[in-house]
Amino acid sequence: MSAARVAAAIGALTQRATRAGLYSRLTSGVEGVDATTYPVLSGIDRMGPVTATKLAEVIGMDRTVTTRYATRLQEAGLIDRRPDPADARATRLVLTVEGERAVAALRGALESFLAEEMATWPPGEAAAFAMRLELLTESLAQGEADRSR
């Protein structure tokens, strides 16, 4: 059954070891980022200025770990902490210019890696896969949004 195969593939893709291996490959040569800090940097890029608490919730990481990794990224000059205008007790994590450059390098590495992996696919299959994956992702995200209301 196709659904079982997709479920198995998603399970394999989301396993910690698979993600860590991919993150290690992507971060090789990007100063200040490693497999552990990659999800934090990437999450800040996707979410924009965000509190560590909200970021931790979205990326599925403990808040204290997220904060520790954010500190490493800040020490590397890739992110900054700014006061949260909505809550004087909180700070928001934001990318610096160097952080934006690092994210661009990481995105480029991911695109290159995927292009290399799909280079042998028959014509049109990569585009069809991308379209179906986008539809699946949008559907899953919408279902999550509906459940959280």
mmCIF file with all atom_site columns, C-alpha atoms in Angstrom:
data_model
loop_
_atom_site.group_PDB
_atom_site.id
_atom_site.type_symbol
_atom_site.label_atom_id
_atom_site.label_alt_id
_atom_site.label_comp_id
_atom_site.label_asym_id
_atom_site.label_entity_id
_atom_site.label_seq_id
_atom_site.pdbx_PDB_ins_code
_atom_site.Cartn_x
_atom_site.Cartn_y
_atom_site.Cartn_z
_atom_site.occupancy
_atom_site.B_iso_or_equiv
_atom_site.pdbx_formal_charge
_atom_site.auth_seq_id
_atom_site.auth_comp_id
_atom_site.auth_asym_id
_atom_site.auth_atom_id
_atom_site.pdbx_PDB_model_num
ATOM 1   C CA . MET A 1 1   ? 0.000  0.000  0.000   1.00 0.00 ? 1   MET A CA 1
ATOM 2   C CA . SER A 1 2   ? 1.332  3.459  -0.914  1.00 0.00 ? 2   SER A CA 1
ATOM 3   C CA . ALA A 1 3   ? 0.390  5.091  2.398   1.00 0.00 ? 3   ALA A CA 1
ATOM 4   C CA . ALA A 1 4   ? 2.406  2.503  4.330   1.00 0.00 ? 4   ALA A CA 1
ATOM 5   C CA . ARG A 1 5   ? 5.428  3.077  2.088   1.00 0.00 ? 5   ARG A CA 1
ATOM 6   C CA . VAL A 1 6   ? 5.158  6.851  2.507   1.00 0.00 ? 6   VAL A CA 1
ATOM 7   C CA . ALA A 1 7   ? 4.792  6.449  6.272   1.00 0.00 ? 7   ALA A CA 1
ATOM 8   C CA . ALA A 1 8   ? 7.881  4.246  6.405   1.00 0.00 ? 8   ALA A CA 1
ATOM 9   C CA . ALA A 1 9   ? 9.883  6.701  4.296   1.00 0.00 ? 9   ALA A CA 1
ATOM 10  C CA . ILE A 1 10  ? 8.820  9.669  6.436   1.00 0.00 ? 10  ILE A CA 1
ATOM 11  C CA . GLY A 1 11  ? 9.733  7.671  9.531   1.00 0.00 ? 11  GLY A CA 1
ATOM 12  C CA . ALA A 1 12  ? 13.195 6.964  8.170   1.00 0.00 ? 12  ALA A CA 1
ATOM 13  C CA . LEU A 1 13  ? 13.653 10.573 7.060   1.00 0.00 ? 13  LEU A CA 1
ATOM 14  C CA . THR A 1 14  ? 12.718 11.977 10.455  1.00 0.00 ? 14  THR A CA 1
ATOM 15  C CA . GLN A 1 15  ? 14.861 9.635  12.524  1.00 0.00 ? 15  GLN A CA 1
ATOM 16  C CA . ARG A 1 16  ? 17.394 11.519 14.602  1.00 0.00 ? 16  ARG A CA 1
ATOM 17  C CA . ALA A 1 17  ? 20.346 9.678  13.023  1.00 0.00 ? 17  ALA A CA 1
ATOM 18  C CA . THR A 1 18  ? 19.162 10.507 9.491   1.00 0.00 ? 18  THR A CA 1
ATOM 19  C CA . ARG A 1 19  ? 18.638 14.171 10.363  1.00 0.00 ? 19  ARG A CA 1
ATOM 20  C CA . ALA A 1 20  ? 21.976 14.395 12.181  1.00 0.00 ? 20  ALA A CA 1
ATOM 21  C CA . GLY A 1 21  ? 23.793 12.897 9.206   1.00 0.00 ? 21  GLY A CA 1
ATOM 22  C CA . LEU A 1 22  ? 22.132 15.304 6.808   1.00 0.00 ? 22  LEU A CA 1
ATOM 23  C CA . TYR A 1 23  ? 22.797 18.286 9.092   1.00 0.00 ? 23  TYR A CA 1
ATOM 24  C CA . SER A 1 24  ? 26.460 17.277 9.430   1.00 0.00 ? 24  SER A CA 1
ATOM 25  C CA . ARG A 1 25  ? 26.807 17.103 5.662   1.00 0.00 ? 25  ARG A CA 1
ATOM 26  C CA . LEU A 1 26  ? 25.100 20.479 5.154   1.00 0.00 ? 26  LEU A CA 1
ATOM 27  C CA . THR A 1 27  ? 27.020 22.325 7.861   1.00 0.00 ? 27  THR A CA 1
ATOM 28  C CA . SER A 1 28  ? 30.456 21.120 6.760   1.00 0.00 ? 28  SER A CA 1
ATOM 29  C CA . GLY A 1 29  ? 32.396 24.247 5.918   1.00 0.00 ? 29  GLY A CA 1
ATOM 30  C CA . VAL A 1 30  ? 29.833 26.697 7.329   1.00 0.00 ? 30  VAL A CA 1
ATOM 31  C CA . GLU A 1 31  ? 31.584 28.555 10.139  1.00 0.00 ? 31  GLU A CA 1
ATOM 32  C CA . GLY A 1 32  ? 29.790 28.588 13.493  1.00 0.00 ? 32  GLY A CA 1
ATOM 33  C CA . VAL A 1 33  ? 27.117 26.005 12.641  1.00 0.00 ? 33  VAL A CA 1
ATOM 34  C CA . ASP A 1 34  ? 27.104 22.276 13.295  1.00 0.00 ? 34  ASP A CA 1
ATOM 35  C CA . ALA A 1 35  ? 24.567 19.469 13.287  1.00 0.00 ? 35  ALA A CA 1
ATOM 36  C CA . THR A 1 36  ? 23.281 20.437 16.741  1.00 0.00 ? 36  THR A CA 1
ATOM 37  C CA . THR A 1 37  ? 22.860 24.166 16.107  1.00 0.00 ? 37  THR A CA 1
ATOM 38  C CA . TYR A 1 38  ? 21.521 23.813 12.562  1.00 0.00 ? 38  TYR A CA 1
ATOM 39  C CA . PRO A 1 39  ? 17.846 23.349 13.597  1.00 0.00 ? 39  PRO A CA 1
ATOM 40  C CA . VAL A 1 40  ? 18.006 26.486 15.761  1.00 0.00 ? 40  VAL A CA 1
ATOM 41  C CA . LEU A 1 41  ? 19.537 28.647 13.022  1.00 0.00 ? 41  LEU A CA 1
ATOM 42  C CA . SER A 1 42  ? 17.185 27.248 10.392  1.00 0.00 ? 42  SER A CA 1
ATOM 43  C CA . GLY A 1 43  ? 14.183 27.729 12.682  1.00 0.00 ? 43  GLY A CA 1
ATOM 44  C CA . ILE A 1 44  ? 15.041 31.377 13.325  1.00 0.00 ? 44  ILE A CA 1
ATOM 45  C CA . ASP A 1 45  ? 15.329 31.884 9.580   1.00 0.00 ? 45  ASP A CA 1
ATOM 46  C CA . ARG A 1 46  ? 11.910 30.324 8.926   1.00 0.00 ? 46  ARG A CA 1
ATOM 47  C CA . MET A 1 47  ? 10.144 32.036 11.818  1.00 0.00 ? 47  MET A CA 1
ATOM 48  C CA . GLY A 1 48  ? 11.823 35.432 11.877  1.00 0.00 ? 48  GLY A CA 1
ATOM 49  C CA . PRO A 1 49  ? 12.454 37.082 15.239  1.00 0.00 ? 49  PRO A CA 1
ATOM 50  C CA . VAL A 1 50  ? 11.264 34.535 17.787  1.00 0.00 ? 50  VAL A CA 1
ATOM 51  C CA . THR A 1 51  ? 11.561 33.763 21.481  1.00 0.00 ? 51  THR A CA 1
ATOM 52  C CA . ALA A 1 52  ? 13.547 30.705 22.478  1.00 0.00 ? 52  ALA A CA 1
ATOM 53  C CA . THR A 1 53  ? 10.392 29.239 24.016  1.00 0.00 ? 53  THR A CA 1
ATOM 54  C CA . LYS A 1 54  ? 8.375  29.500 20.794  1.00 0.00 ? 54  LYS A CA 1
ATOM 55  C CA . LEU A 1 55  ? 11.306 28.312 18.683  1.00 0.00 ? 55  LEU A CA 1
ATOM 56  C CA . ALA A 1 56  ? 11.830 25.278 20.923  1.00 0.00 ? 56  ALA A CA 1
ATOM 57  C CA . GLU A 1 57  ? 8.153  24.401 20.584  1.00 0.00 ? 57  GLU A CA 1
ATOM 58  C CA . VAL A 1 58  ? 8.233  24.607 16.792  1.00 0.00 ? 58  VAL A CA 1
ATOM 59  C CA . ILE A 1 59  ? 11.520 22.735 16.224  1.00 0.00 ? 59  ILE A CA 1
ATOM 60  C CA . GLY A 1 60  ? 10.741 20.093 18.864  1.00 0.00 ? 60  GLY A CA 1
ATOM 61  C CA . MET A 1 61  ? 13.662 20.804 21.128  1.00 0.00 ? 61  MET A CA 1
ATOM 62  C CA . ASP A 1 62  ? 13.798 21.478 24.862  1.00 0.00 ? 62  ASP A CA 1
ATOM 63  C CA . ARG A 1 63  ? 13.845 25.227 25.636  1.00 0.00 ? 63  ARG A CA 1
ATOM 64  C CA . THR A 1 64  ? 17.026 25.027 27.706  1.00 0.00 ? 64  THR A CA 1
ATOM 65  C CA . VAL A 1 65  ? 18.820 23.182 24.893  1.00 0.00 ? 65  VAL A CA 1
ATOM 66  C CA . THR A 1 66  ? 17.509 25.700 22.364  1.00 0.00 ? 66  THR A CA 1
ATOM 67  C CA . THR A 1 67  ? 18.810 28.530 24.539  1.00 0.00 ? 67  THR A CA 1
ATOM 68  C CA . ARG A 1 68  ? 22.218 26.870 24.908  1.00 0.00 ? 68  ARG A CA 1
ATOM 69  C CA . TYR A 1 69  ? 22.520 26.385 21.126  1.00 0.00 ? 69  TYR A CA 1
ATOM 70  C CA . ALA A 1 70  ? 21.332 29.957 20.543  1.00 0.00 ? 70  ALA A CA 1
ATOM 71  C CA . THR A 1 71  ? 24.140 31.153 22.816  1.00 0.00 ? 71  THR A CA 1
ATOM 72  C CA . ARG A 1 72  ? 26.653 29.232 20.691  1.00 0.00 ? 72  ARG A CA 1
ATOM 73  C CA . LEU A 1 73  ? 25.215 30.803 17.539  1.00 0.00 ? 73  LEU A CA 1
ATOM 74  C CA . GLN A 1 74  ? 25.344 34.243 19.156  1.00 0.00 ? 74  GLN A CA 1
ATOM 75  C CA . GLU A 1 75  ? 28.982 33.728 20.163  1.00 0.00 ? 75  GLU A CA 1
ATOM 76  C CA . ALA A 1 76  ? 29.692 32.819 16.526  1.00 0.00 ? 76  ALA A CA 1
ATOM 77  C CA . GLY A 1 77  ? 28.070 36.094 15.419  1.00 0.00 ? 77  GLY A CA 1
ATOM 78  C CA . LEU A 1 78  ? 25.215 34.388 13.566  1.00 0.00 ? 78  LEU A CA 1
ATOM 79  C CA . ILE A 1 79  ? 22.306 35.510 15.732  1.00 0.00 ? 79  ILE A CA 1
ATOM 80  C CA . ASP A 1 80  ? 21.544 38.329 18.129  1.00 0.00 ? 80  ASP A CA 1
ATOM 81  C CA . ARG A 1 81  ? 19.161 38.706 21.032  1.00 0.00 ? 81  ARG A CA 1
ATOM 82  C CA . ARG A 1 82  ? 16.814 41.697 21.053  1.00 0.00 ? 82  ARG A CA 1
ATOM 83  C CA . PRO A 1 83  ? 14.127 42.804 23.496  1.00 0.00 ? 83  PRO A CA 1
ATOM 84  C CA . ASP A 1 84  ? 10.672 41.423 22.726  1.00 0.00 ? 84  ASP A CA 1
ATOM 85  C CA . PRO A 1 85  ? 8.395  44.433 22.140  1.00 0.00 ? 85  PRO A CA 1
ATOM 86  C CA . ALA A 1 86  ? 5.397  42.380 23.311  1.00 0.00 ? 86  ALA A CA 1
ATOM 87  C CA . ASP A 1 87  ? 6.988  41.220 26.593  1.00 0.00 ? 87  ASP A CA 1
ATOM 88  C CA . ALA A 1 88  ? 9.685  43.214 28.384  1.00 0.00 ? 88  ALA A CA 1
ATOM 89  C CA . ARG A 1 89  ? 10.841 40.054 30.212  1.00 0.00 ? 89  ARG A CA 1
ATOM 90  C CA . ALA A 1 90  ? 11.554 38.152 27.006  1.00 0.00 ? 90  ALA A CA 1
ATOM 91  C CA . THR A 1 91  ? 14.074 38.414 24.189  1.00 0.00 ? 91  THR A CA 1
ATOM 92  C CA . ARG A 1 92  ? 13.789 37.474 20.562  1.00 0.00 ? 92  ARG A CA 1
ATOM 93  C CA . LEU A 1 93  ? 16.384 35.614 18.575  1.00 0.00 ? 93  LEU A CA 1
ATOM 94  C CA . VAL A 1 94  ? 17.202 37.234 15.229  1.00 0.00 ? 94  VAL A CA 1
ATOM 95  C CA . LEU A 1 95  ? 19.667 36.469 12.449  1.00 0.00 ? 95  LEU A CA 1
ATOM 96  C CA . THR A 1 96  ? 22.612 38.781 11.941  1.00 0.00 ? 96  THR A CA 1
ATOM 97  C CA . VAL A 1 97  ? 23.920 39.555 8.466   1.00 0.00 ? 97  VAL A CA 1
ATOM 98  C CA . GLU A 1 98  ? 26.475 36.771 8.983   1.00 0.00 ? 98  GLU A CA 1
ATOM 99  C CA . GLY A 1 99  ? 23.637 34.475 10.064  1.00 0.00 ? 99  GLY A CA 1
ATOM 100 C CA . GLU A 1 100 ? 21.739 35.270 6.880   1.00 0.00 ? 100 GLU A CA 1
ATOM 101 C CA . ARG A 1 101 ? 24.856 34.398 4.865   1.00 0.00 ? 101 ARG A CA 1
ATOM 102 C CA . ALA A 1 102 ? 25.232 31.130 6.755   1.00 0.00 ? 102 ALA A CA 1
ATOM 103 C CA . VAL A 1 103 ? 21.583 30.238 6.116   1.00 0.00 ? 103 VAL A CA 1
ATOM 104 C CA . ALA A 1 104 ? 22.007 31.009 2.401   1.00 0.00 ? 104 ALA A CA 1
ATOM 105 C CA . ALA A 1 105 ? 25.042 28.704 2.306   1.00 0.00 ? 105 ALA A CA 1
ATOM 106 C CA . LEU A 1 106 ? 23.113 25.974 4.131   1.00 0.00 ? 106 LEU A CA 1
ATOM 107 C CA . ARG A 1 107 ? 20.117 26.284 1.807   1.00 0.00 ? 107 ARG A CA 1
ATOM 108 C CA . GLY A 1 108 ? 22.439 26.143 -1.192  1.00 0.00 ? 108 GLY A CA 1
ATOM 109 C CA . ALA A 1 109 ? 24.127 23.028 0.196   1.00 0.00 ? 109 ALA A CA 1
ATOM 110 C CA . LEU A 1 110 ? 20.743 21.363 0.744   1.00 0.00 ? 110 LEU A CA 1
ATOM 111 C CA . GLU A 1 111 ? 19.566 22.203 -2.772  1.00 0.00 ? 111 GLU A CA 1
ATOM 112 C CA . SER A 1 112 ? 22.814 20.895 -4.256  1.00 0.00 ? 112 SER A CA 1
ATOM 113 C CA . PHE A 1 113 ? 22.601 17.709 -2.231  1.00 0.00 ? 113 PHE A CA 1
ATOM 114 C CA . LEU A 1 114 ? 19.003 17.071 -3.306  1.00 0.00 ? 114 LEU A CA 1
ATOM 115 C CA . ALA A 1 115 ? 19.762 17.895 -6.942  1.00 0.00 ? 115 ALA A CA 1
ATOM 116 C CA . GLU A 1 116 ? 22.630 15.414 -6.842  1.00 0.00 ? 116 GLU A CA 1
ATOM 117 C CA . GLU A 1 117 ? 20.416 12.728 -5.303  1.00 0.00 ? 117 GLU A CA 1
ATOM 118 C CA . MET A 1 118 ? 17.652 13.262 -7.885  1.00 0.00 ? 118 MET A CA 1
ATOM 119 C CA . ALA A 1 119 ? 19.930 13.705 -10.918 1.00 0.00 ? 119 ALA A CA 1
ATOM 120 C CA . THR A 1 120 ? 19.403 10.131 -12.092 1.00 0.00 ? 120 THR A CA 1
ATOM 121 C CA . TRP A 1 121 ? 15.615 10.212 -11.846 1.00 0.00 ? 121 TRP A CA 1
ATOM 122 C CA . PRO A 1 122 ? 13.670 9.990  -15.109 1.00 0.00 ? 122 PRO A CA 1
ATOM 123 C CA . PRO A 1 123 ? 12.659 13.357 -16.616 1.00 0.00 ? 123 PRO A CA 1
ATOM 124 C CA . GLY A 1 124 ? 9.694  14.934 -14.847 1.00 0.00 ? 124 GLY A CA 1
ATOM 125 C CA . GLU A 1 125 ? 9.844  12.711 -11.751 1.00 0.00 ? 125 GLU A CA 1
ATOM 126 C CA . ALA A 1 126 ? 11.674 15.276 -9.607  1.00 0.00 ? 126 ALA A CA 1
ATOM 127 C CA . ALA A 1 127 ? 9.109  17.964 -10.477 1.00 0.00 ? 127 ALA A CA 1
ATOM 128 C CA . ALA A 1 128 ? 6.208  15.575 -9.831  1.00 0.00 ? 128 ALA A CA 1
ATOM 129 C CA . PHE A 1 129 ? 7.763  14.498 -6.523  1.00 0.00 ? 129 PHE A CA 1
ATOM 130 C CA . ALA A 1 130 ? 8.268  18.137 -5.469  1.00 0.00 ? 130 ALA A CA 1
ATOM 131 C CA . MET A 1 131 ? 4.650  18.969 -6.275  1.00 0.00 ? 131 MET A CA 1
ATOM 132 C CA . ARG A 1 132 ? 3.285  15.951 -4.383  1.00 0.00 ? 132 ARG A CA 1
ATOM 133 C CA . LEU A 1 133 ? 5.562  16.596 -1.407  1.00 0.00 ? 133 LEU A CA 1
ATOM 134 C CA . GLU A 1 134 ? 4.393  20.229 -1.275  1.00 0.00 ? 134 GLU A CA 1
ATOM 135 C CA . LEU A 1 135 ? 0.765  19.084 -1.346  1.00 0.00 ? 135 LEU A CA 1
ATOM 136 C CA . LEU A 1 136 ? 1.369  16.539 1.415   1.00 0.00 ? 136 LEU A CA 1
ATOM 137 C CA . THR A 1 137 ? 3.245  19.061 3.557   1.00 0.00 ? 137 THR A CA 1
ATOM 138 C CA . GLU A 1 138 ? 0.539  21.716 3.092   1.00 0.00 ? 138 GLU A CA 1
ATOM 139 C CA . SER A 1 139 ? -2.155 19.189 3.985   1.00 0.00 ? 139 SER A CA 1
ATOM 140 C CA . LEU A 1 140 ? -0.313 18.072 7.118   1.00 0.00 ? 140 LEU A CA 1
ATOM 141 C CA . ALA A 1 141 ? 0.318  21.684 8.168   1.00 0.00 ? 141 ALA A CA 1
ATOM 142 C CA . GLN A 1 142 ? -3.333 22.589 7.600   1.00 0.00 ? 142 GLN A CA 1
ATOM 143 C CA . GLY A 1 143 ? -4.478 19.595 9.616   1.00 0.00 ? 143 GLY A CA 1
ATOM 144 C CA . GLU A 1 144 ? -2.207 20.646 12.485  1.00 0.00 ? 144 GLU A CA 1
ATOM 145 C CA . ALA A 1 145 ? -3.504 24.232 12.298  1.00 0.00 ? 145 ALA A CA 1
ATOM 146 C CA . ASP A 1 146 ? -7.108 22.941 12.392  1.00 0.00 ? 146 ASP A CA 1
ATOM 147 C CA . ARG A 1 147 ? -6.374 20.750 15.443  1.00 0.00 ? 147 ARG A CA 1
ATOM 148 C CA . SER A 1 148 ? -4.741 23.583 17.364  1.00 0.00 ? 148 SER A CA 1
ATOM 149 C CA . ARG A 1 149 ? -7.818 25.806 17.162  1.00 0.00 ? 149 ARG A CA 1
#
